[in-house]
GROMACS .gro file of N, CA and C in nm:
model
  429
    1PRO      N    1  19.102  20.768  17.040
    1PRO     CA    2  19.013  20.878  17.010
    1PRO      C    3  18.883  20.832  16.947
    2PHE      N    4  18.886  20.730  16.858
    2PHE     CA    5  18.763  20.681  16.796
    2PHE      C    6  18.691  20.582  16.886
    3PHE      N    7  18.761  20.532  16.988
    3PHE     CA    8  18.705  20.430  17.075
    3PHE      C    9  18.662  20.492  17.207
    4ALA      N   10  18.540  20.473  17.244
    4ALA     CA   11  18.486  20.534  17.364
    4ALA      C   12  18.501  20.445  17.487
    5THR      N   13  18.523  20.316  17.466
    5THR     CA   14  18.529  20.224  17.579
    5THR      C   15  18.604  20.097  17.538
    6LYS      N   16  18.615  20.003  17.630
    6LYS     CA   17  18.670  19.871  17.598
    6LYS      C   18  18.597  19.766  17.681
    7CYS      N   19  18.598  19.647  17.632
    7CYS     CA   20  18.532  19.535  17.699
    7CYS      C   21  18.607  19.505  17.830
    8SER      N   22  18.533  19.486  17.939
    8SER     CA   23  18.597  19.455  18.068
    8SER      C   24  18.651  19.312  18.071
    9GLY      N   25  18.606  19.229  17.978
    9GLY     CA   26  18.656  19.091  17.973
    9GLY      C   27  18.783  19.077  17.892
   10CYS      N   28  18.773  19.102  17.763
   10CYS     CA   29  18.887  19.081  17.672
   10CYS      C   30  18.972  19.207  17.652
   11LYS      N   31  18.923  19.319  17.702
   11LYS     CA   32  18.995  19.448  17.696
   11LYS      C   33  19.008  19.506  17.555
   12ILE      N   34  18.932  19.457  17.460
   12ILE     CA   35  18.936  19.510  17.324
   12ILE      C   36  18.866  19.646  17.321
   13PRO      N   37  18.934  19.749  17.267
   13PRO     CA   38  18.869  19.880  17.256
   13PRO      C   39  18.762  19.878  17.147
   14MET      N   40  18.654  19.951  17.170
   14MET     CA   41  18.543  19.955  17.074
   14MET      C   42  18.457  20.078  17.100
   15LEU      N   43  18.371  20.102  17.007
   15LEU     CA   44  18.274  20.210  17.025
   15LEU      C   45  18.172  20.169  17.130
   16LEU      N   46  18.126  20.262  17.206
   16LEU     CA   47  18.030  20.235  17.311
   16LEU      C   48  17.906  20.163  17.257
   17LYS      N   49  17.861  20.202  17.138
   17LYS     CA   50  17.741  20.140  17.081
   17LYS      C   51  17.764  19.993  17.043
   18GLU      N   52  17.889  19.950  17.029
   18GLU     CA   53  17.920  19.810  16.996
   18GLU      C   54  17.933  19.722  17.120
   19LEU      N   55  17.953  19.786  17.235
   19LEU     CA   56  17.982  19.711  17.357
   19LEU      C   57  17.872  19.613  17.397
   20GLU      N   58  17.748  19.656  17.394
   20GLU     CA   59  17.637  19.571  17.438
   20GLU      C   60  17.629  19.441  17.359
   21SER      N   61  17.640  19.448  17.227
   21SER     CA   62  17.633  19.326  17.147
   21SER      C   63  17.761  19.242  17.164
   22HIS      N   64  17.874  19.309  17.184
   22HIS     CA   65  18.000  19.235  17.201
   22HIS      C   66  17.999  19.151  17.329
   23VAL      N   67  17.957  19.207  17.442
   23VAL     CA   68  17.963  19.133  17.568
   23VAL      C   69  17.870  19.012  17.569
   24LYS      N   70  17.772  19.008  17.481
   24LYS     CA   71  17.681  18.893  17.474
   24LYS      C   72  17.752  18.767  17.422
   25SER      N   73  17.864  18.785  17.354
   25SER     CA   74  17.935  18.669  17.301
   25SER      C   75  18.082  18.662  17.344
   26CYS      N   76  18.132  18.762  17.414
   26CYS     CA   77  18.272  18.763  17.457
   26CYS      C   78  18.298  18.648  17.554
   27GLN      N   79  18.390  18.560  17.519
   27GLN     CA   80  18.420  18.442  17.601
   27GLN      C   81  18.496  18.477  17.730
   28GLN      N   82  18.553  18.597  17.736
   28GLN     CA   83  18.629  18.638  17.854
   28GLN      C   84  18.548  18.728  17.948
   29TYR      N   85  18.426  18.760  17.910
   29TYR     CA   86  18.341  18.847  17.991
   29TYR      C   87  18.296  18.771  18.116
   30LEU      N   88  18.308  18.831  18.233
   30LEU     CA   89  18.273  18.765  18.358
   30LEU      C   90  18.121  18.764  18.378
   31LEU      N   91  18.073  18.645  18.414
   31LEU     CA   92  17.930  18.626  18.442
   31LEU      C   93  17.915  18.555  18.576
   32PRO      N   94  17.805  18.581  18.648
   32PRO     CA   95  17.782  18.509  18.773
   32PRO      C   96  17.732  18.367  18.744
   33CYS      N   97  17.759  18.277  18.835
   33CYS     CA   98  17.708  18.140  18.827
   33CYS      C   99  17.555  18.144  18.827
   34ARG      N  100  17.493  18.055  18.750
   34ARG     CA  101  17.346  18.054  18.744
   34ARG      C  102  17.283  18.011  18.876
   35TYR      N  103  17.365  17.959  18.969
   35TYR     CA  104  17.314  17.920  19.100
   35TYR      C  105  17.343  18.027  19.205
   36GLN      N  106  17.362  18.148  19.159
   36GLN     CA  107  17.389  18.261  19.248
   36GLN      C  108  17.277  18.278  19.351
   37GLU      N  109  17.152  18.261  19.308
   37GLU     CA  110  17.040  18.280  19.401
   37GLU      C  111  17.036  18.171  19.508
   38LYS      N  112  17.107  18.061  19.487
   38LYS     CA  113  17.116  17.954  19.588
   38LYS      C  114  17.233  17.977  19.684
   39GLY      N  115  17.320  18.076  19.650
   39GLY     CA  116  17.431  18.109  19.740
   39GLY      C  117  17.569  18.108  19.676
   40CYS      N  118  17.581  18.066  19.552
   40CYS     CA  119  17.712  18.061  19.487
   40CYS      C  120  17.760  18.204  19.456
   41GLU      N  121  17.882  18.232  19.491
   41GLU     CA  122  17.939  18.365  19.469
   41GLU      C  123  18.040  18.368  19.355
   42VAL      N  124  18.055  18.259  19.283
   42VAL     CA  125  18.155  18.251  19.176
   42VAL      C  126  18.113  18.335  19.056
   43GLN      N  127  18.210  18.406  19.003
   43GLN     CA  128  18.197  18.471  18.874
   43GLN      C  129  18.307  18.412  18.788
   44SER      N  130  18.274  18.378  18.666
   44SER     CA  131  18.370  18.313  18.578
   44SER      C  132  18.356  18.367  18.436
   45GLU      N  133  18.463  18.352  18.359
   45GLU     CA  134  18.456  18.390  18.219
   45GLU      C  135  18.349  18.306  18.150
   46ARG      N  136  18.276  18.366  18.057
   46ARG     CA  137  18.168  18.298  17.986
   46ARG      C  138  18.216  18.162  17.933
   47GLY      N  139  18.336  18.157  17.877
   47GLY     CA  140  18.388  18.034  17.818
   47GLY      C  141  18.418  17.924  17.918
   48LYS      N  142  18.428  17.958  18.047
   48LYS     CA  143  18.461  17.860  18.151
   48LYS      C  144  18.346  17.837  18.249
   49LEU      N  145  18.241  17.916  18.236
   49LEU     CA  146  18.131  17.911  18.332
   49LEU      C  147  18.059  17.776  18.334
   50GLY      N  148  18.041  17.716  18.218
   50GLY     CA  149  17.973  17.586  18.211
   50GLY      C  150  18.044  17.479  18.291
   51PHE      N  151  18.177  17.478  18.287
   51PHE     CA  152  18.254  17.380  18.364
   51PHE      C  153  18.228  17.398  18.513
   52HIS      N  154  18.230  17.524  18.558
   52HIS     CA  155  18.201  17.549  18.700
   52HIS      C  156  18.059  17.504  18.736
   53GLU      N  157  17.962  17.544  18.655
   53GLU     CA  158  17.822  17.514  18.687
   53GLU      C  159  17.794  17.364  18.690
   54ASP      N  160  17.866  17.287  18.609
   54ASP     CA  161  17.849  17.141  18.610
   54ASP      C  162  17.895  17.079  18.742
   55GLN      N  163  17.982  17.150  18.815
   55GLN     CA  164  18.036  17.098  18.939
   55GLN      C  165  18.000  17.184  19.061
   56CYS      N  166  17.922  17.287  19.040
   56CYS     CA  167  17.890  17.382  19.146
   56CYS      C  168  17.823  17.313  19.265
   57GLN      N  169  17.868  17.344  19.384
   57GLN     CA  170  17.811  17.286  19.506
   57GLN      C  171  17.670  17.338  19.535
   58TYR      N  172  17.627  17.439  19.459
   58TYR     CA  173  17.494  17.495  19.477
   58TYR      C  174  17.395  17.448  19.370
   59ARG      N  175  17.437  17.356  19.282
   59ARG     CA  176  17.345  17.306  19.180
   59ARG      C  177  17.243  17.215  19.249
   60PRO      N  178  17.126  17.200  19.188
   60PRO     CA  179  17.020  17.122  19.254
   60PRO      C  180  17.050  16.972  19.257
   61ARG      N  181  16.995  16.909  19.358
   61ARG     CA  182  17.007  16.764  19.374
   61ARG      C  183  16.880  16.716  19.441
   62ILE      N  184  16.832  16.601  19.403
   62ILE     CA  185  16.713  16.542  19.463
   62ILE      C  186  16.754  16.414  19.534
   63CYS      N  187  16.712  16.400  19.658
   63CYS     CA  188  16.742  16.279  19.734
   63CYS      C  189  16.662  16.164  19.673
   64GLU      N  190  16.730  16.055  19.642
   64GLU     CA  191  16.660  15.941  19.584
   64GLU      C  192  16.582  15.862  19.688
   65GLY      N  193  16.603  15.896  19.815
   65GLY     CA  194  16.527  15.830  19.921
   65GLY      C  195  16.392  15.896  19.945
   66CYS      N  196  16.394  16.027  19.972
   66CYS     CA  197  16.270  16.097  20.010
   66CYS      C  198  16.224  16.198  19.905
   67SER      N  199  16.299  16.214  19.798
   67SER     CA  200  16.268  16.307  19.688
   67SER      C  201  16.275  16.454  19.729
   68LYS      N  202  16.344  16.483  19.838
   68LYS     CA  203  16.360  16.623  19.881
   68LYS      C  204  16.457  16.695  19.787
   69ASN      N  205  16.421  16.819  19.749
   69ASN     CA  206  16.508  16.904  19.669
   69ASN      C  207  16.608  16.973  19.761
   70MET      N  208  16.734  16.977  19.719
   70MET     CA  209  16.839  17.042  19.797
   70MET      C  210  16.952  17.080  19.702
   71ILE      N  211  17.057  17.135  19.757
   71ILE     CA  212  17.176  17.163  19.677
   71ILE      C  213  17.281  17.057  19.709
   72TRP      N  214  17.376  17.038  19.617
   72TRP     CA  215  17.478  16.935  19.634
   72TRP      C  216  17.554  16.952  19.765
   73LYS      N  217  17.577  17.075  19.803
   73LYS     CA  218  17.653  17.106  19.925
   73LYS      C  219  17.588  17.044  20.049
   74GLU      N  220  17.456  17.031  20.049
   74GLU     CA  221  17.382  16.979  20.164
   74GLU      C  222  17.358  16.828  20.156
   75PHE      N  223  17.391  16.767  20.042
   75PHE     CA  224  17.349  16.630  20.018
   75PHE      C  225  17.413  16.528  20.112
   76ASP      N  226  17.543  16.537  20.137
   76ASP     CA  227  17.610  16.437  20.222
   76ASP      C  228  17.550  16.434  20.362
   77GLN      N  229  17.526  16.552  20.420
   77GLN     CA  230  17.465  16.556  20.553
   77GLN      C  231  17.325  16.498  20.550
   78HIS      N  232  17.247  16.535  20.449
   78HIS     CA  233  17.110  16.484  20.438
   78HIS      C  234  17.110  16.332  20.421
   79LEU      N  235  17.203  16.282  20.342
   79LEU     CA  236  17.211  16.138  20.316
   79LEU      C  237  17.225  16.060  20.446
   80ASN      N  238  17.301  16.113  20.541
   80ASN     CA  239  17.320  16.046  20.670
   80ASN      C  240  17.198  16.056  20.760
   81GLU      N  241  17.110  16.153  20.732
   81GLU     CA  242  16.995  16.177  20.819
   81GLU      C  243  16.860  16.138  20.757
   82CYS      N  244  16.857  16.109  20.628
   82CYS     CA  245  16.731  16.086  20.557
   82CYS      C  246  16.655  15.968  20.620
   83PRO      N  247  16.530  15.992  20.663
   83PRO     CA  248  16.452  15.886  20.726
   83PRO      C  249  16.407  15.776  20.629
   84SER      N  250  16.417  15.802  20.499
   84SER     CA  251  16.375  15.702  20.399
   84SER      C  252  16.487  15.604  20.364
   85LEU      N  253  16.607  15.628  20.418
   85LEU     CA  254  16.722  15.544  20.385
   85LEU      C  255  16.772  15.469  20.507
   86THR      N  256  16.836  15.356  20.481
   86THR     CA  257  16.902  15.278  20.585
   86THR      C  258  17.042  15.244  20.537
   87THR      N  259  17.130  15.205  20.626
   87THR     CA  260  17.268  15.174  20.590
   87THR      C  261  17.284  15.024  20.571
   88CYS      N  262  17.338  14.984  20.455
   88CYS     CA  263  17.368  14.843  20.429
   88CYS      C  264  17.489  14.805  20.516
   89GLU      N  265  17.477  14.697  20.588
   89GLU     CA  266  17.586  14.654  20.676
   89GLU      C  267  17.708  14.605  20.598
   90SER      N  268  17.687  14.559  20.476
   90SER     CA  269  17.799  14.506  20.396
   90SER      C  270  17.880  14.615  20.329
   91CYS      N  271  17.812  14.701  20.250
   91CYS     CA  272  17.885  14.803  20.172
   91CYS      C  273  17.884  14.940  20.238
   92LYS      N  274  17.803  14.956  20.343
   92LYS     CA  275  17.792  15.082  20.419
   92LYS      C  276  17.729  15.196  20.342
   93PHE      N  277  17.668  15.168  20.226
   93PHE     CA  278  17.598  15.272  20.152
   93PHE      C  279  17.456  15.286  20.207
   94ARG      N  280  17.401  15.405  20.190
   94ARG     CA  281  17.264  15.431  20.230
   94ARG      C  282  17.171  15.388  20.117
   95VAL      N  283  17.070  15.310  20.150
   95VAL     CA  284  16.980  15.249  20.052
   95VAL      C  285  16.836  15.274  20.098
   96LYS      N  286  16.743  15.287  20.002
   96LYS     CA  287  16.602  15.302  20.038
   96LYS      C  288  16.559  15.182  20.123
   97LYS      N  289  16.490  15.211  20.231
   97LYS     CA  290  16.448  15.104  20.323
   97LYS      C  291  16.367  14.996  20.252
   98GLU      N  292  16.272  15.038  20.166
   98GLU     CA  293  16.186  14.939  20.101
   98GLU      C  294  16.258  14.856  19.995
   99LEU      N  295  16.379  14.898  19.956
   99LEU     CA  296  16.457  14.822  19.856
   99LEU      C  297  16.570  14.740  19.919
  100MET      N  298  16.584  14.746  20.049
  100MET     CA  299  16.696  14.680  20.115
  100MET      C  300  16.697  14.529  20.091
  101ASP      N  301  16.579  14.465  20.086
  101ASP     CA  302  16.576  14.320  20.065
  101ASP      C  303  16.621  14.281  19.924
  102LYS      N  304  16.619  14.375  19.830
  102LYS     CA  305  16.663  14.349  19.692
  102LYS      C  306  16.802  14.409  19.665
  103HIS      N  307  16.862  14.471  19.765
  103HIS     CA  308  16.989  14.542  19.748
  103HIS      C  309  17.104  14.446  19.715
  104ASN      N  310  17.177  14.481  19.611
  104ASN     CA  311  17.298  14.408  19.570
  104ASN      C  312  17.412  14.510  19.576
  105CYS      N  313  17.506  14.492  19.667
  105CYS     CA  314  17.612  14.591  19.689
  105CYS      C  315  17.687  14.625  19.561
  106PHE      N  316  17.728  14.524  19.485
  106PHE     CA  317  17.806  14.551  19.363
  106PHE      C  318  17.723  14.623  19.258
  107GLN      N  319  17.598  14.582  19.240
  107GLN     CA  320  17.511  14.650  19.145
  107GLN      C  321  17.486  14.794  19.187
  108TYR      N  322  17.464  14.813  19.316
  108TYR     CA  323  17.438  14.948  19.367
  108TYR      C  324  17.558  15.039  19.343
  109ILE      N  325  17.678  14.991  19.372
  109ILE     CA  326  17.800  15.071  19.350
  109ILE      C  327  17.816  15.102  19.202
  110PHE      N  328  17.792  15.004  19.116
  110PHE     CA  329  17.803  15.028  18.972
  110PHE      C  330  17.704  15.134  18.926
  111GLU      N  331  17.580  15.126  18.973
  111GLU     CA  332  17.479  15.225  18.935
  111GLU      C  333  17.514  15.364  18.986
  112ARG      N  334  17.568  15.373  19.106
  112ARG     CA  335  17.606  15.504  19.161
  112ARG      C  336  17.721  15.565  19.079
  113MET      N  337  17.811  15.480  19.032
  113MET     CA  338  17.926  15.530  18.957
  113MET      C  339  17.890  15.569  18.814
  114ASN      N  340  17.781  15.519  18.762
  114ASN     CA  341  17.743  15.545  18.623
  114ASN      C  342  17.602  15.599  18.612
  115GLY      N  343  17.553  15.662  18.717
  115GLY     CA  344  17.413  15.704  18.725
  115GLY      C  345  17.368  15.799  18.616
  116ASP      N  346  17.241  15.784  18.578
  116ASP     CA  347  17.180  15.870  18.477
  116ASP      C  348  17.164  16.013  18.525
  117GLU      N  349  17.160  16.032  18.659
  117GLU     CA  350  17.140  16.168  18.708
  117GLU      C  351  17.264  16.254  18.688
  118LEU      N  352  17.375  16.190  18.654
  118LEU     CA  353  17.498  16.266  18.631
  118LEU      C  354  17.496  16.321  18.490
  119ARG      N  355  17.524  16.449  18.476
  119ARG     CA  356  17.507  16.519  18.350
  119ARG      C  357  17.605  16.482  18.241
  120ASP      N  358  17.729  16.467  18.276
  120ASP     CA  359  17.828  16.445  18.172
  120ASP      C  360  17.941  16.357  18.224
  121GLU      N  361  18.035  16.328  18.137
  121GLU     CA  362  18.145  16.239  18.172
  121GLU      C  363  18.231  16.295  18.285
  122SER      N  364  18.254  16.427  18.286
  122SER     CA  365  18.337  16.483  18.393
  122SER      C  366  18.268  16.467  18.528
  123GLU      N  367  18.137  16.482  18.531
  123GLU     CA  368  18.065  16.464  18.656
  123GLU      C  369  18.067  16.317  18.698
  124LYS      N  370  18.057  16.225  18.601
  124LYS     CA  371  18.065  16.082  18.632
  124LYS      C  372  18.201  16.048  18.691
  125LYS      N  373  18.308  16.103  18.633
  125LYS     CA  374  18.443  16.075  18.684
  125LYS      C  375  18.459  16.129  18.826
  126ILE      N  376  18.408  16.247  18.851
  126ILE     CA  377  18.415  16.305  18.985
  126ILE      C  378  18.339  16.216  19.083
  127ARG      N  379  18.218  16.172  19.045
  127ARG     CA  380  18.138  16.085  19.131
  127ARG      C  381  18.209  15.952  19.155
  128GLN      N  382  18.271  15.896  19.051
  128GLN     CA  383  18.344  15.771  19.067
  128GLN      C  384  18.459  15.787  19.165
  129GLN      N  385  18.531  15.897  19.156
  129GLN     CA  386  18.642  15.923  19.248
  129GLN      C  387  18.590  15.938  19.391
  130GLU      N  388  18.476  16.005  19.408
  130GLU     CA  389  18.416  16.021  19.541
  130GLU      C  390  18.378  15.885  19.599
  131ILE      N  391  18.319  15.798  19.516
  131ILE     CA  392  18.276  15.666  19.563
  131ILE      C  393  18.397  15.581  19.600
  132ILE      N  394  18.500  15.584  19.517
  132ILE     CA  395  18.621  15.506  19.546
  132ILE      C  396  18.684  15.553  19.677
  133LEU      N  397  18.694  15.683  19.697
  133LEU     CA  398  18.749  15.737  19.820
  133LEU      C  399  18.662  15.697  19.940
  134ASP      N  400  18.530  15.704  19.923
  134ASP     CA  401  18.439  15.665  20.029
  134ASP      C  402  18.457  15.517  20.064
  135LEU      N  403  18.469  15.433  19.962
  135LEU     CA  404  18.491  15.289  19.987
  135LEU      C  405  18.624  15.264  20.057
  136GLN      N  406  18.727  15.335  20.016
  136GLN     CA  407  18.858  15.320  20.081
  136GLN      C  408  18.849  15.360  20.229
  137ASN      N  409  18.778  15.467  20.257
  137ASN     CA  410  18.762  15.512  20.394
  137ASN      C  411  18.683  15.410  20.477
  138LYS      N  412  18.580  15.351  20.416
  138LYS     CA  413  18.500  15.251  20.488
  138LYS      C  414  18.582  15.124  20.517
  139VAL      N  415  18.663  15.083  20.421
  139VAL     CA  416  18.749  14.967  20.441
  139VAL      C  417  18.851  14.996  20.551
  140ALA      N  418  18.911  15.114  20.545
  140ALA     CA  419  19.013  15.153  20.645
  140ALA      C  420  18.953  15.159  20.785
  141SER      N  421  18.828  15.203  20.798
  141SER     CA  422  18.765  15.214  20.928
  141SER      C  423  18.728  15.077  20.985
  142GLN      N  424  18.721  14.975  20.901
  142GLN     CA  425  18.688  14.839  20.948
  142GLN      C  426  18.811  14.761  20.989
  143GLU      N  427  18.929  14.812  20.954
  143GLU     CA  428  19.054  14.739  20.986
  143GLU      C  429  19.095  14.761  21.130
   0.00000   0.00000   0.00000
């Protein structure tokens, strides 16, 4: 009777006039991904949204070969087609054409696994797992 509404996230009953300030900090309140305008349709609880956004396939990415802006989802295809990159015959990674004569496969792999462009440790671990899987696939395809 004293409560006019409840939060759609945490379901706590409250006065209507309290709702607006409450949802600004409610950790269970659903919010859209900040990359919604790029195509992401995920809605997540405020308390979990950062984890999603750190790994969202619609987050921005810049090609280190041609400096083109794109989303992560498009990066693998672009990497295979980028005119500024060439494929190293030894490690099969795509490398800037003008840096190929200085390319060191082991150094390149280490830099990719620990790159500064990666935001946090969870993103570094994901990238490391992707690189290891990619290397395993390349080795398997050569056998």
